[in-house]
PDB file of C-alpha atoms and ligand atoms in Angstrom:
ATOM      1  CA  MET A 433       8.621  11.643 -13.385  1.00  0.00           C
ATOM      2  CA  LEU A 434       8.415   8.865 -10.792  1.00  0.00           C
ATOM      3  CA  LYS A 435       7.120   5.665 -12.373  1.00  0.00           C
ATOM      4  CA  VAL A 436       4.729   3.988  -9.920  1.00  0.00           C
ATOM      5  CA  VAL A 437       3.376   0.437  -9.989  1.00  0.00           C
ATOM      6  CA  VAL A 438       0.485  -0.297  -7.614  1.00  0.00           C
ATOM      7  CA  LEU A 439      -0.120  -3.820  -6.271  1.00  0.00           C
ATOM      8  CA  VAL A 440      -3.682  -4.628  -5.190  1.00  0.00           C
ATOM      9  CA  SER A 441      -5.868  -7.522  -4.082  1.00  0.00           C
ATOM     10  CA  GLY A 442      -9.343  -6.112  -3.546  1.00  0.00           C
ATOM     11  CA  GLY A 443     -11.579  -3.086  -3.837  1.00  0.00           C
ATOM     12  CA  GLY A 444      -8.829  -0.655  -4.673  1.00  0.00           C
ATOM     13  CA  THR A 445     -10.070   2.421  -2.834  1.00  0.00           C
ATOM     14  CA  ASN A 446      -6.478   3.343  -2.016  1.00  0.00           C
ATOM     15  CA  LEU A 447      -5.578   2.949  -5.696  1.00  0.00           C
ATOM     16  CA  GLN A 448      -8.505   5.272  -6.460  1.00  0.00           C
ATOM     17  CA  ALA A 449      -7.181   7.811  -3.944  1.00  0.00           C
ATOM     18  CA  LEU A 450      -3.836   7.759  -5.777  1.00  0.00           C
ATOM     19  CA  ILE A 451      -5.488   8.152  -9.193  1.00  0.00           C
ATOM     20  CA  ASP A 452      -7.646  11.036  -7.932  1.00  0.00           C
ATOM     21  CA  ALA A 453      -4.696  12.755  -6.254  1.00  0.00           C
ATOM     22  CA  GLY A 454      -2.754  12.572  -9.511  1.00  0.00           C
ATOM     23  CA  LYS A 455      -5.666  14.109 -11.407  1.00  0.00           C
ATOM     24  CA  CYS A 456      -6.220  16.989  -8.994  1.00  0.00           C
ATOM     25  CA  GLY A 457      -2.523  17.767  -8.513  1.00  0.00           C
ATOM     26  CA  THR A 458      -2.169  16.587  -4.905  1.00  0.00           C
ATOM     27  CA  ILE A 459       0.476  14.236  -6.292  1.00  0.00           C
ATOM     28  CA  THR A 460       2.968  15.782  -8.712  1.00  0.00           C
ATOM     29  CA  ASN A 461       5.904  14.305 -10.635  1.00  0.00           C
ATOM     30  CA  ALA A 462       4.492  10.774 -10.519  1.00  0.00           C
ATOM     31  CA  GLN A 463       2.614   8.533 -12.918  1.00  0.00           C
ATOM     32  CA  ILE A 464       0.947   5.170 -12.276  1.00  0.00           C
ATOM     33  CA  ILE A 465       2.317   3.038 -15.100  1.00  0.00           C
ATOM     34  CA  GLY A 466       0.721  -0.248 -14.077  1.00  0.00           C
ATOM     35  CA  VAL A 467      -1.508  -2.079 -11.609  1.00  0.00           C
ATOM     36  CA  ILE A 468      -0.891  -5.709 -10.676  1.00  0.00           C
ATOM     37  CA  SER A 469      -3.411  -7.877  -8.837  1.00  0.00           C
ATOM     38  CA  ASN A 470      -3.046 -11.387  -7.450  1.00  0.00           C
ATOM     39  CA  ASN A 471      -6.828 -11.684  -7.674  1.00  0.00           C
ATOM     40  CA  LYS A 472      -8.459 -11.620 -11.096  1.00  0.00           C
ATOM     41  CA  ASN A 473     -11.791 -10.520  -9.572  1.00  0.00           C
ATOM     42  CA  ALA A 474     -10.374  -7.501  -7.739  1.00  0.00           C
ATOM     43  CA  PHE A 475     -12.473  -4.393  -8.413  1.00  0.00           C
ATOM     44  CA  ALA A 476      -9.196  -2.473  -8.352  1.00  0.00           C
ATOM     45  CA  LEU A 477      -8.533  -3.875 -11.854  1.00  0.00           C
ATOM     46  CA  GLU A 478     -11.718  -2.163 -13.084  1.00  0.00           C
ATOM     47  CA  ARG A 479     -10.566   1.108 -11.569  1.00  0.00           C
ATOM     48  CA  ALA A 480      -7.281   0.802 -13.449  1.00  0.00           C
ATOM     49  CA  LYS A 481      -9.022   0.041 -16.740  1.00  0.00           C
ATOM     50  CA  GLN A 482     -11.466   2.929 -16.302  1.00  0.00           C
ATOM     51  CA  ASN A 483      -8.460   5.215 -15.986  1.00  0.00           C
ATOM     52  CA  ASN A 484      -6.486   3.721 -18.898  1.00  0.00           C
ATOM     53  CA  ILE A 485      -3.827   2.283 -16.624  1.00  0.00           C
ATOM     54  CA  PRO A 486      -2.412  -1.052 -17.816  1.00  0.00           C
ATOM     55  CA  ALA A 487      -3.668  -3.770 -15.456  1.00  0.00           C
ATOM     56  CA  TYR A 488      -2.190  -7.234 -14.982  1.00  0.00           C
ATOM     57  CA  VAL A 489      -3.135 -10.354 -13.025  1.00  0.00           C
ATOM     58  CA  VAL A 490      -0.395 -12.496 -11.511  1.00  0.00           C
ATOM     59  CA  SER A 491      -2.197 -15.100  -9.424  1.00  0.00           C
ATOM     60  CA  PRO A 492      -0.617 -17.860  -7.322  1.00  0.00           C
ATOM     61  CA  LYS A 493      -3.465 -20.063  -8.593  1.00  0.00           C
ATOM     62  CA  ASP A 494      -1.922 -20.028 -12.072  1.00  0.00           C
ATOM     63  CA  TYR A 495       1.452 -21.391 -10.918  1.00  0.00           C
ATOM     64  CA  ASP A 496       2.537 -24.797  -9.624  1.00  0.00           C
ATOM     65  CA  SER A 497       4.494 -23.466  -6.661  1.00  0.00           C
ATOM     66  CA  ARG A 498       5.001 -20.352  -4.597  1.00  0.00           C
ATOM     67  CA  GLU A 499       8.538 -20.014  -5.973  1.00  0.00           C
ATOM     68  CA  ILE A 500       7.318 -19.944  -9.572  1.00  0.00           C
ATOM     69  CA  PHE A 501       4.618 -17.400  -8.651  1.00  0.00           C
ATOM     70  CA  ASN A 502       7.225 -15.239  -6.895  1.00  0.00           C
ATOM     71  CA  ASP A 503       9.413 -15.336 -10.020  1.00  0.00           C
ATOM     72  CA  ALA A 504       6.472 -14.393 -12.233  1.00  0.00           C
ATOM     73  CA  LEU A 505       5.553 -11.475  -9.981  1.00  0.00           C
ATOM     74  CA  LEU A 506       9.115 -10.207  -9.910  1.00  0.00           C
ATOM     75  CA  ASN A 507       9.465 -10.628 -13.683  1.00  0.00           C
ATOM     76  CA  LYS A 508       6.333  -8.578 -14.300  1.00  0.00           C
ATOM     77  CA  ILE A 509       7.570  -5.834 -11.991  1.00  0.00           C
ATOM     78  CA  ASP A 510      11.047  -5.820 -13.553  1.00  0.00           C
ATOM     79  CA  GLU A 511       9.441  -5.558 -16.972  1.00  0.00           C
ATOM     80  CA  LEU A 512       7.584  -2.400 -15.888  1.00  0.00           C
ATOM     81  CA  GLN A 513      10.782  -0.852 -14.423  1.00  0.00           C
ATOM     82  CA  PRO A 514       9.096   1.108 -11.628  1.00  0.00           C
ATOM     83  CA  ASP A 515      10.804   3.690  -9.441  1.00  0.00           C
ATOM     84  CA  LEU A 516       8.254   3.038  -6.692  1.00  0.00           C
ATOM     85  CA  ILE A 517       6.040   0.055  -5.870  1.00  0.00           C
ATOM     86  CA  VAL A 518       2.937   0.790  -3.779  1.00  0.00           C
ATOM     87  CA  LEU A 519       1.242  -2.025  -1.886  1.00  0.00           C
ATOM     88  CA  ALA A 520      -2.335  -0.755  -1.705  1.00  0.00           C
ATOM     89  CA  GLY A 521      -4.185  -3.566   0.033  1.00  0.00           C
ATOM     90  CA  PHE A 522      -1.931  -6.232  -1.511  1.00  0.00           C
ATOM     91  CA  LEU A 523      -2.477  -9.290   0.662  1.00  0.00           C
ATOM     92  CA  VAL A 524       0.442 -11.394  -0.570  1.00  0.00           C
ATOM     93  CA  VAL A 525       3.746 -11.944   1.241  1.00  0.00           C
ATOM     94  CA  ILE A 526       6.360 -10.045  -0.762  1.00  0.00           C
ATOM     95  CA  PRO A 527       9.181 -12.299  -2.031  1.00  0.00           C
ATOM     96  CA  GLU A 528      12.484 -11.583  -0.290  1.00  0.00           C
ATOM     97  CA  GLN A 529      14.278 -11.171  -3.605  1.00  0.00           C
ATOM     98  CA  MET A 530      11.876  -8.373  -4.515  1.00  0.00           C
ATOM     99  CA  ILE A 531      12.503  -6.597  -1.195  1.00  0.00           C
ATOM    100  CA  GLN A 532      16.250  -6.768  -1.760  1.00  0.00           C
ATOM    101  CA  ARG A 533      16.047  -5.599  -5.372  1.00  0.00           C
ATOM    102  CA  TYR A 534      13.713  -2.699  -4.566  1.00  0.00           C
ATOM    103  CA  ARG A 535      15.090  -1.679  -1.159  1.00  0.00           C
ATOM    104  CA  ASN A 536      13.375   1.529   0.008  1.00  0.00           C
ATOM    105  CA  GLN A 537      11.352   1.578  -3.205  1.00  0.00           C
ATOM    106  CA  ILE A 538       8.355  -0.395  -1.894  1.00  0.00           C
ATOM    107  CA  ILE A 539       5.778   1.261   0.361  1.00  0.00           C
ATOM    108  CA  ASN A 540       2.765  -0.243   2.104  1.00  0.00           C
ATOM    109  CA  ILE A 541      -0.379   1.227   3.621  1.00  0.00           C
ATOM    110  CA  HIS A 542      -1.400  -0.487   6.845  1.00  0.00           C
ATOM    111  CA  PRO A 543      -4.686   0.302   8.626  1.00  0.00           C
ATOM    112  CA  SER A 544      -3.307   0.834  12.143  1.00  0.00           C
ATOM    113  CA  LEU A 545      -0.821   2.982  14.006  1.00  0.00           C
ATOM    114  CA  ILE A 546       2.223   0.683  13.773  1.00  0.00           C
ATOM    115  CA  PRO A 547       3.521  -0.884  16.058  1.00  0.00           C
ATOM    116  CA  SER A 548      -0.044  -1.530  17.286  1.00  0.00           C
ATOM    117  CA  PHE A 549      -2.202  -4.126  15.550  1.00  0.00           C
ATOM    118  CA  CYS A 550       0.288  -5.145  12.893  1.00  0.00           C
ATOM    119  CA  GLY A 551       2.349  -8.158  11.879  1.00  0.00           C
ATOM    120  CA  THR A 552       1.259 -11.614  10.754  1.00  0.00           C
ATOM    121  CA  GLY A 553      -2.517 -12.062  10.732  1.00  0.00           C
ATOM    122  CA  PHE A 554      -3.325  -8.358  11.007  1.00  0.00           C
ATOM    123  CA  TYR A 555      -4.860  -7.241   7.730  1.00  0.00           C
ATOM    124  CA  GLY A 556      -8.078  -5.652   6.527  1.00  0.00           C
ATOM    125  CA  LEU A 557     -11.046  -5.919   8.891  1.00  0.00           C
ATOM    126  CA  LYS A 558      -9.104  -8.085  11.374  1.00  0.00           C
ATOM    127  CA  VAL A 559      -7.092  -5.022  12.403  1.00  0.00           C
ATOM    128  CA  HIS A 560     -10.221  -3.101  13.322  1.00  0.00           C
ATOM    129  CA  GLU A 561     -11.779  -6.093  15.106  1.00  0.00           C
ATOM    130  CA  ALA A 562      -8.645  -6.376  17.261  1.00  0.00           C
ATOM    131  CA  ALA A 563      -8.615  -2.639  18.019  1.00  0.00           C
ATOM    132  CA  LEU A 564     -12.247  -2.707  19.183  1.00  0.00           C
ATOM    133  CA  GLU A 565     -11.655  -5.875  21.233  1.00  0.00           C
ATOM    134  CA  ARG A 566      -8.764  -4.140  23.008  1.00  0.00           C
ATOM    135  CA  GLY A 567     -10.835  -1.029  23.578  1.00  0.00           C
ATOM    136  CA  VAL A 568      -8.322   1.493  22.239  1.00  0.00           C
ATOM    137  CA  LYS A 569      -9.711   4.987  21.791  1.00  0.00           C
ATOM    138  CA  VAL A 570      -7.387   6.094  18.999  1.00  0.00           C
ATOM    139  CA  VAL A 571      -6.566   4.121  15.858  1.00  0.00           C
ATOM    140  CA  GLY A 572      -5.215   5.215  12.480  1.00  0.00           C
ATOM    141  CA  ALA A 573      -3.077   4.274   9.508  1.00  0.00           C
ATOM    142  CA  THR A 574       0.611   4.047   8.617  1.00  0.00           C
ATOM    143  CA  VAL A 575       2.589   4.274   5.384  1.00  0.00           C
ATOM    144  CA  HIS A 576       5.954   2.553   5.652  1.00  0.00           C
ATOM    145  CA  PHE A 577       8.753   1.185   3.526  1.00  0.00           C
ATOM    146  CA  VAL A 578       8.712  -2.582   3.197  1.00  0.00           C
ATOM    147  CA  ASP A 579      11.563  -4.599   4.655  1.00  0.00           C
ATOM    148  CA  GLU A 580      11.964  -8.333   5.336  1.00  0.00           C
ATOM    149  CA  GLY A 581       9.628  -8.296   8.355  1.00  0.00           C
ATOM    150  CA  THR A 582       5.843  -7.959   8.400  1.00  0.00           C
ATOM    151  CA  ASP A 583       4.955  -4.272   8.893  1.00  0.00           C
ATOM    152  CA  THR A 584       8.408  -3.577  10.377  1.00  0.00           C
ATOM    153  CA  GLY A 585       9.946  -1.226   7.803  1.00  0.00           C
ATOM    154  CA  PRO A 586      10.782   2.472   8.243  1.00  0.00           C
ATOM    155  CA  ILE A 587       7.667   4.567   8.939  1.00  0.00           C
ATOM    156  CA  ILE A 588       6.995   7.428   6.507  1.00  0.00           C
ATOM    157  CA  LEU A 589       3.647   8.884   7.631  1.00  0.00           C
ATOM    158  CA  GLN A 590       0.973   8.131  10.226  1.00  0.00           C
ATOM    159  CA  LYS A 591      -2.434   9.645  10.948  1.00  0.00           C
ATOM    160  CA  ALA A 592      -4.604   9.078  14.005  1.00  0.00           C
ATOM    161  CA  VAL A 593      -8.385   8.594  13.968  1.00  0.00           C
ATOM    162  CA  GLU A 594     -10.676   8.542  17.016  1.00  0.00           C
ATOM    163  CA  VAL A 595     -12.825   5.531  17.831  1.00  0.00           C
ATOM    164  CA  GLN A 596     -16.481   6.544  18.266  1.00  0.00           C
ATOM    165  CA  PRO A 597     -18.981   4.964  20.681  1.00  0.00           C
ATOM    166  CA  GLY A 598     -20.941   2.272  18.831  1.00  0.00           C
ATOM    167  CA  ASP A 599     -18.233   1.693  16.204  1.00  0.00           C
ATOM    168  CA  THR A 600     -18.250  -1.697  14.503  1.00  0.00           C
ATOM    169  CA  PRO A 601     -15.190  -3.070  12.679  1.00  0.00           C
ATOM    170  CA  LYS A 602     -16.791  -1.898   9.422  1.00  0.00           C
ATOM    171  CA  THR A 603     -17.599   1.660  10.522  1.00  0.00           C
ATOM    172  CA  LEU A 604     -14.117   1.976  11.995  1.00  0.00           C
ATOM    173  CA  GLN A 605     -12.494   0.630   8.827  1.00  0.00           C
ATOM    174  CA  LYS A 606     -14.451   3.146   6.736  1.00  0.00           C
ATOM    175  CA  ARG A 607     -13.455   6.094   8.952  1.00  0.00           C
ATOM    176  CA  VAL A 608      -9.777   5.033   9.004  1.00  0.00           C
ATOM    177  CA  MET A 609      -9.819   4.833   5.210  1.00  0.00           C
ATOM    178  CA  GLU A 610     -11.573   8.171   4.709  1.00  0.00           C
ATOM    179  CA  GLU A 611      -9.718  10.169   7.354  1.00  0.00           C
ATOM    180  CA  ALA A 612      -6.291   8.555   7.216  1.00  0.00           C
ATOM    181  CA  GLU A 613      -5.431   6.049   4.459  1.00  0.00           C
ATOM    182  CA  TRP A 614      -6.743   8.011   1.477  1.00  0.00           C
ATOM    183  CA  LYS A 615      -4.835  11.066   2.719  1.00  0.00           C
ATOM    184  CA  ILE A 616      -1.460   9.751   3.836  1.00  0.00           C
ATOM    185  CA  LEU A 617      -0.891   7.306   0.979  1.00  0.00           C
ATOM    186  CA  PRO A 618      -1.126   9.974  -1.765  1.00  0.00           C
ATOM    187  CA  LYS A 619       0.862  12.341   0.438  1.00  0.00           C
ATOM    188  CA  ALA A 620       3.667   9.800   0.852  1.00  0.00           C
ATOM    189  CA  VAL A 621       3.816   9.206  -2.905  1.00  0.00           C
ATOM    190  CA  ASP A 622       3.960  12.956  -3.528  1.00  0.00           C
ATOM    191  CA  LEU A 623       6.754  13.411  -0.983  1.00  0.00           C
ATOM    192  CA  ILE A 624       8.767  10.570  -2.542  1.00  0.00           C
ATOM    193  CA  ALA A 625       8.116  11.823  -6.083  1.00  0.00           C
ATOM    194  CA  ASN A 626       9.457  15.211  -5.087  1.00  0.00           C
ATOM    195  CA  GLY A 627      12.594  13.893  -3.424  1.00  0.00           C
ATOM    196  CA  LYS A 628      11.503  14.776   0.115  1.00  0.00           C
ATOM    197  CA  VAL A 629      11.949  11.365   1.727  1.00  0.00           C
ATOM    198  CA  SER A 630      15.231   9.819   2.820  1.00  0.00           C
ATOM    199  CA  VAL A 631      16.048   6.741   4.887  1.00  0.00           C
ATOM    200  CA  LYS A 632      19.004   6.524   7.237  1.00  0.00           C
ATOM    201  CA  ASP A 633      19.698   3.826   9.816  1.00  0.00           C
ATOM    202  CA  GLY A 634      16.186   2.452   9.372  1.00  0.00           C
ATOM    203  CA  LEU A 635      14.482   5.785  10.052  1.00  0.00           C
ATOM    204  CA  VAL A 636      12.739   8.121   7.628  1.00  0.00           C
ATOM    205  CA  ALA A 637      13.484  11.829   7.457  1.00  0.00           C
ATOM    206  CA  ILE A 638      11.085  14.130   5.609  1.00  0.00           C
ATOM    207  CA  ASP A 639      12.286  17.394   4.153  1.00  0.00           C
ATOM    208  CA  THR A 640       9.573  19.848   5.174  1.00  0.00           C
ATOM    209  CA  ALA A 641      11.000  22.881   3.375  1.00  0.00           C
ATOM    210  CA  GLN A 642       8.408  24.514   1.111  1.00  0.00           C
ATOM    211  CA  ARG A 643       8.581  23.707  -2.558  1.00  0.00           C
TER     212      ARG A 643
HETATM  213  C1  LIG B 268      -6.912  -1.116   3.266  1.00  0.00           C
HETATM  214  O1  LIG B 268      -7.602  -0.811   4.448  1.00  0.00           O
HETATM  215  C2  LIG B 268      -5.444  -1.348   3.561  1.00  0.00           C
HETATM  216  O2  LIG B 268      -4.956  -0.520   4.570  1.00  0.00           O
HETATM  217  C3  LIG B 268      -5.467  -2.789   4.000  1.00  0.00           C
HETATM  218  O3  LIG B 268      -6.353  -3.417   3.100  1.00  0.00           O
HETATM  219  C4  LIG B 268      -7.349  -2.467   2.698  1.00  0.00           C
HETATM  220  C5  LIG B 268      -7.436  -2.448   1.198  1.00  0.00           C
HETATM  221  O4  LIG B 268      -8.506  -1.655   0.753  1.00  0.00           O
HETATM  222  N1  LIG B 268      -4.154  -3.367   3.979  1.00  0.00           N
HETATM  223  C6  LIG B 268      -3.716  -4.226   4.901  1.00  0.00           C
HETATM  224  O5  LIG B 268      -4.401  -4.634   5.816  1.00  0.00           O
HETATM  225  C7  LIG B 268      -2.264  -4.673   4.729  1.00  0.00           C
HETATM  226  N2  LIG B 268      -1.783  -5.309   5.906  1.00  0.00           N
HETATM  227  P1  LIG B 268      -8.592  -1.114  -0.732  1.00  0.00           P
HETATM  228  O6  LIG B 268      -8.413  -2.316  -1.663  1.00  0.00           O
HETATM  229  O7  LIG B 268      -9.970  -0.539  -0.836  1.00  0.00           O
HETATM  230  O8  LIG B 268      -7.507  -0.084  -0.929  1.00  0.00           O
END
Protein backbone atom coordinates (compact mmCIF):
# COMPACT_ATOMS: atom_id res chain seq x y z
CA MET A 1 0.00 0.00 0.00
CA LEU A 2 1.49 3.31 -1.15
CA LYS A 3 1.46 5.83 1.68
CA VAL A 4 0.52 9.24 0.25
CA VAL A 5 0.86 12.66 1.87
CA VAL A 6 -0.95 15.53 0.12
CA LEU A 7 0.29 19.13 0.43
CA VAL A 8 -2.31 21.86 -0.10
CA SER A 9 -2.78 25.61 0.20
CA GLY A 10 -6.36 26.34 -0.79
CA GLY A 11 -9.70 24.88 -1.76
CA GLY A 12 -8.48 21.33 -2.12
CA THR A 13 -10.59 20.20 -5.06
CA ASN A 14 -7.68 18.10 -6.30
CA LEU A 15 -7.37 16.55 -2.83
CA GLN A 16 -11.10 15.79 -3.05
CA ALA A 17 -10.59 14.14 -6.44
CA LEU A 18 -7.94 11.89 -4.86
CA ILE A 19 -10.18 11.03 -1.90
CA ASP A 20 -13.12 10.25 -4.21
CA ALA A 21 -10.96 8.15 -6.54
CA GLY A 22 -9.75 6.12 -3.57
CA LYS A 23 -13.33 5.53 -2.44
CA CYS A 24 -14.64 4.45 -5.83
CA GLY A 25 -11.63 2.28 -6.70
CA THR A 26 -10.16 4.46 -9.47
CA ILE A 27 -7.05 4.53 -7.29
CA THR A 28 -5.96 1.20 -5.83
CA ASN A 29 -3.07 0.24 -3.55
CA ALA A 30 -2.75 3.74 -2.10
CA GLN A 31 -3.86 5.47 1.08
CA ILE A 32 -3.75 9.17 1.98
CA ILE A 33 -2.12 9.11 5.41
CA GLY A 34 -1.91 12.86 5.93
CA VAL A 35 -2.64 16.32 4.55
CA ILE A 36 -0.35 19.27 5.24
CA SER A 37 -1.30 22.89 4.58
CA ASN A 38 0.80 26.04 4.81
CA ASN A 39 -2.45 27.96 5.25
CA LYS A 40 -4.53 27.34 8.36
CA ASN A 41 -7.67 28.63 6.61
CA ALA A 42 -7.41 26.29 3.62
CA PHE A 43 -10.74 24.55 2.96
CA ALA A 44 -8.67 21.51 1.99
CA LEU A 45 -8.10 20.95 5.74
CA GLU A 46 -11.88 20.61 6.21
CA ARG A 47 -12.02 18.07 3.41
CA ALA A 48 -9.32 16.03 5.14
CA LYS A 49 -11.11 16.17 8.49
CA GLN A 50 -14.45 15.20 6.93
CA ASN A 51 -12.73 12.10 5.58
CA ASN A 52 -10.86 11.23 8.80
CA ILE A 53 -7.48 12.00 7.28
CA PRO A 54 -4.99 13.51 9.74
CA ALA A 55 -4.50 17.18 8.81
CA TYR A 56 -1.60 19.41 9.82
CA VAL A 57 -0.73 23.09 9.41
CA VAL A 58 2.89 24.09 8.88
CA SER A 59 2.81 27.81 8.16
CA PRO A 60 5.78 30.07 7.39
CA LYS A 61 4.00 32.66 9.57
CA ASP A 62 4.73 30.55 12.65
CA TYR A 63 8.50 30.50 12.09
CA ASP A 64 11.18 33.19 12.35
CA SER A 65 12.85 32.37 9.05
CA ARG A 66 12.31 30.47 5.84
CA GLU A 67 15.04 28.00 6.84
CA ILE A 68 13.29 27.12 10.09
CA PHE A 69 9.96 26.73 8.25
CA ASN A 70 11.64 24.48 5.67
CA ASP A 71 13.05 22.31 8.47
CA ALA A 72 9.65 22.08 10.15
CA LEU A 73 7.97 21.08 6.89
CA LEU A 74 10.57 18.43 6.19
CA ASN A 75 10.39 17.13 9.76
CA LYS A 76 6.63 16.74 9.53
CA ILE A 77 6.93 14.88 6.24
CA ASP A 78 9.72 12.63 7.55
CA GLU A 79 7.58 11.84 10.57
CA LEU A 80 4.76 10.64 8.29
CA GLN A 81 7.16 8.48 6.22
CA PRO A 82 5.32 8.81 2.90
CA ASP A 83 6.09 6.81 -0.23
CA LEU A 84 4.62 9.60 -2.36
CA ILE A 85 4.11 13.32 -1.76
CA VAL A 86 1.43 15.01 -3.88
CA LEU A 87 1.49 18.77 -4.34
CA ALA A 88 -2.18 19.52 -4.94
CA GLY A 89 -2.28 23.29 -5.26
CA PHE A 90 0.59 23.74 -2.79
CA LEU A 91 1.83 27.27 -3.43
CA VAL A 92 5.10 27.08 -1.50
CA VAL A 93 8.58 26.67 -3.00
CA ILE A 94 9.70 23.16 -2.07
CA PRO A 95 12.95 23.13 -0.04
CA GLU A 96 15.86 21.68 -2.01
CA GLN A 97 16.67 19.22 0.75
CA MET A 98 13.17 17.78 0.45
CA ILE A 99 13.54 17.37 -3.33
CA GLN A 100 16.82 15.53 -2.85
CA ARG A 101 15.49 13.29 -0.08
CA TYR A 102 12.31 12.40 -1.98
CA ARG A 103 13.69 12.28 -5.54
CA ASN A 104 10.99 10.99 -7.91
CA GLN A 105 8.61 10.65 -4.97
CA ILE A 106 7.06 14.14 -5.23
CA ILE A 107 4.47 14.91 -7.90
CA ASN A 108 2.77 18.20 -8.75
CA ILE A 109 -0.37 19.10 -10.66
CA HIS A 110 0.05 22.20 -12.81
CA PRO A 111 -2.87 23.81 -14.66
CA SER A 112 -1.26 24.11 -18.11
CA LEU A 113 0.33 21.97 -20.78
CA ILE A 114 3.97 22.26 -19.67
CA PRO A 115 6.21 23.79 -21.11
CA SER A 116 3.56 26.45 -21.84
CA PHE A 117 2.48 28.85 -19.10
CA CYS A 118 4.65 27.45 -16.33
CA GLY A 119 7.60 28.47 -14.19
CA THR A 120 7.94 31.28 -11.66
CA GLY A 121 4.80 33.40 -11.34
CA PHE A 122 2.52 30.96 -13.15
CA TYR A 123 0.10 29.52 -10.63
CA GLY A 124 -3.65 29.30 -10.13
CA LEU A 125 -5.73 31.83 -12.06
CA LYS A 126 -2.63 33.60 -13.44
CA VAL A 127 -2.00 30.63 -15.73
CA HIS A 128 -5.44 30.93 -17.30
CA GLU A 129 -5.19 34.73 -17.59
CA ALA A 130 -1.92 34.32 -19.50
CA ALA A 131 -3.38 31.64 -21.78
CA LEU A 132 -6.35 33.86 -22.70
CA GLU A 133 -4.08 36.89 -23.22
CA ARG A 134 -1.97 34.84 -25.65
CA GLY A 135 -5.05 33.58 -27.43
CA VAL A 136 -4.17 29.88 -27.37
CA LYS A 137 -7.00 27.59 -28.42
CA VAL A 138 -5.93 24.53 -26.44
CA VAL A 139 -4.91 24.48 -22.78
CA GLY A 140 -4.79 21.67 -20.23
CA ALA A 141 -3.03 20.25 -17.20
CA THR A 142 0.17 18.35 -16.41
CA VAL A 143 1.24 15.98 -13.64
CA HIS A 144 5.00 15.87 -13.24
CA PHE A 145 7.69 14.81 -10.81
CA VAL A 146 9.23 17.68 -8.91
CA ASP A 147 12.89 18.51 -9.44
CA GLU A 148 14.99 21.55 -8.47
CA GLY A 149 13.45 23.79 -11.15
CA THR A 150 9.97 25.32 -11.23
CA ASP A 151 7.67 23.01 -13.22
CA THR A 152 10.68 21.41 -14.96
CA GLY A 153 10.55 17.82 -13.68
CA PRO A 154 9.76 14.67 -15.68
CA ILE A 155 6.22 14.75 -17.12
CA ILE A 156 3.95 11.85 -16.13
CA LEU A 157 0.56 12.71 -17.67
CA GLN A 158 -1.01 15.57 -19.62
CA LYS A 159 -4.54 16.25 -20.82
CA ALA A 160 -5.67 18.91 -23.28
CA VAL A 161 -8.80 21.06 -22.93
CA GLU A 162 -10.25 23.36 -25.60
CA VAL A 163 -10.69 27.08 -24.99
CA GLN A 164 -14.28 28.16 -25.71
CA PRO A 165 -15.37 31.53 -27.15
CA GLY A 166 -16.25 33.86 -24.27
CA ASP A 167 -14.08 32.02 -21.72
CA THR A 168 -12.92 34.05 -18.74
CA PRO A 169 -9.95 32.99 -16.59
CA LYS A 170 -12.45 31.55 -14.10
CA THR A 171 -14.52 29.54 -16.59
CA LEU A 172 -11.32 28.23 -18.16
CA GLN A 173 -9.87 27.30 -14.76
CA LYS A 174 -13.07 25.41 -13.90
CA ARG A 175 -13.08 23.47 -17.19
CA VAL A 176 -9.36 22.60 -16.88
CA MET A 177 -9.99 21.30 -13.37
CA GLU A 178 -13.08 19.29 -14.29
CA GLU A 179 -11.84 17.86 -17.59
CA ALA A 180 -8.14 17.48 -16.87
CA GLU A 181 -6.78 17.98 -13.33
CA TRP A 182 -9.32 15.88 -11.44
CA LYS A 183 -8.75 13.05 -13.92
CA ILE A 184 -5.00 12.94 -14.47
CA LEU A 185 -3.94 13.50 -10.86
CA PRO A 186 -5.80 10.43 -9.51
CA LYS A 187 -4.68 8.48 -12.57
CA ALA A 188 -1.03 9.33 -11.94
CA VAL A 189 -1.31 8.27 -8.29
CA ASP A 190 -2.93 4.99 -9.33
CA LEU A 191 -0.21 4.31 -11.91
CA ILE A 192 2.53 5.00 -9.34
CA ALA A 193 0.78 2.94 -6.66
CA ASN A 194 0.66 0.01 -9.05
CA GLY A 195 4.30 0.23 -10.08
CA LYS A 196 3.59 1.42 -13.62
CA VAL A 197 5.75 4.54 -13.63
CA SER A 198 9.52 4.65 -14.05
CA VAL A 199 11.95 7.51 -14.63
CA LYS A 200 15.07 7.21 -16.74
CA ASP A 201 17.32 10.02 -17.94
CA GLY A 202 14.74 12.59 -16.85
CA LEU A 203 11.90 11.01 -18.84
CA VAL A 204 8.92 9.04 -17.60
CA ALA A 205 7.93 5.68 -19.05
CA ILE A 206 4.48 4.27 -18.30
CA ASP A 207 3.86 0.55 -18.41
CA THR A 208 0.58 0.28 -20.30
CA ALA A 209 0.19 -3.49 -20.01
CA GLN A 210 -3.21 -4.45 -18.59
CA ARG A 211 -3.36 -5.32 -14.94
C1 LIG B 1 -5.18 23.89 -9.15
O1 LIG B 1 -5.71 24.43 -10.33
C2 LIG B 1 -3.73 23.50 -9.36
O2 LIG B 1 -3.48 23.01 -10.64
C3 LIG B 1 -3.04 24.82 -9.14
O3 LIG B 1 -3.71 25.39 -8.03
C4 LIG B 1 -5.07 24.94 -8.05
C5 LIG B 1 -5.43 24.39 -6.70
O4 LIG B 1 -6.80 24.09 -6.61
N1 LIG B 1 -1.64 24.65 -8.91
C6 LIG B 1 -0.71 25.49 -9.39
O5 LIG B 1 -0.97 26.49 -10.02
C7 LIG B 1 0.73 25.09 -9.08
N2 LIG B 1 1.65 25.83 -9.89
P1 LIG B 1 -7.37 23.12 -5.49
O6 LIG B 1 -6.86 23.63 -4.14
O7 LIG B 1 -8.86 23.27 -5.61
O8 LIG B 1 -6.90 21.72 -5.79
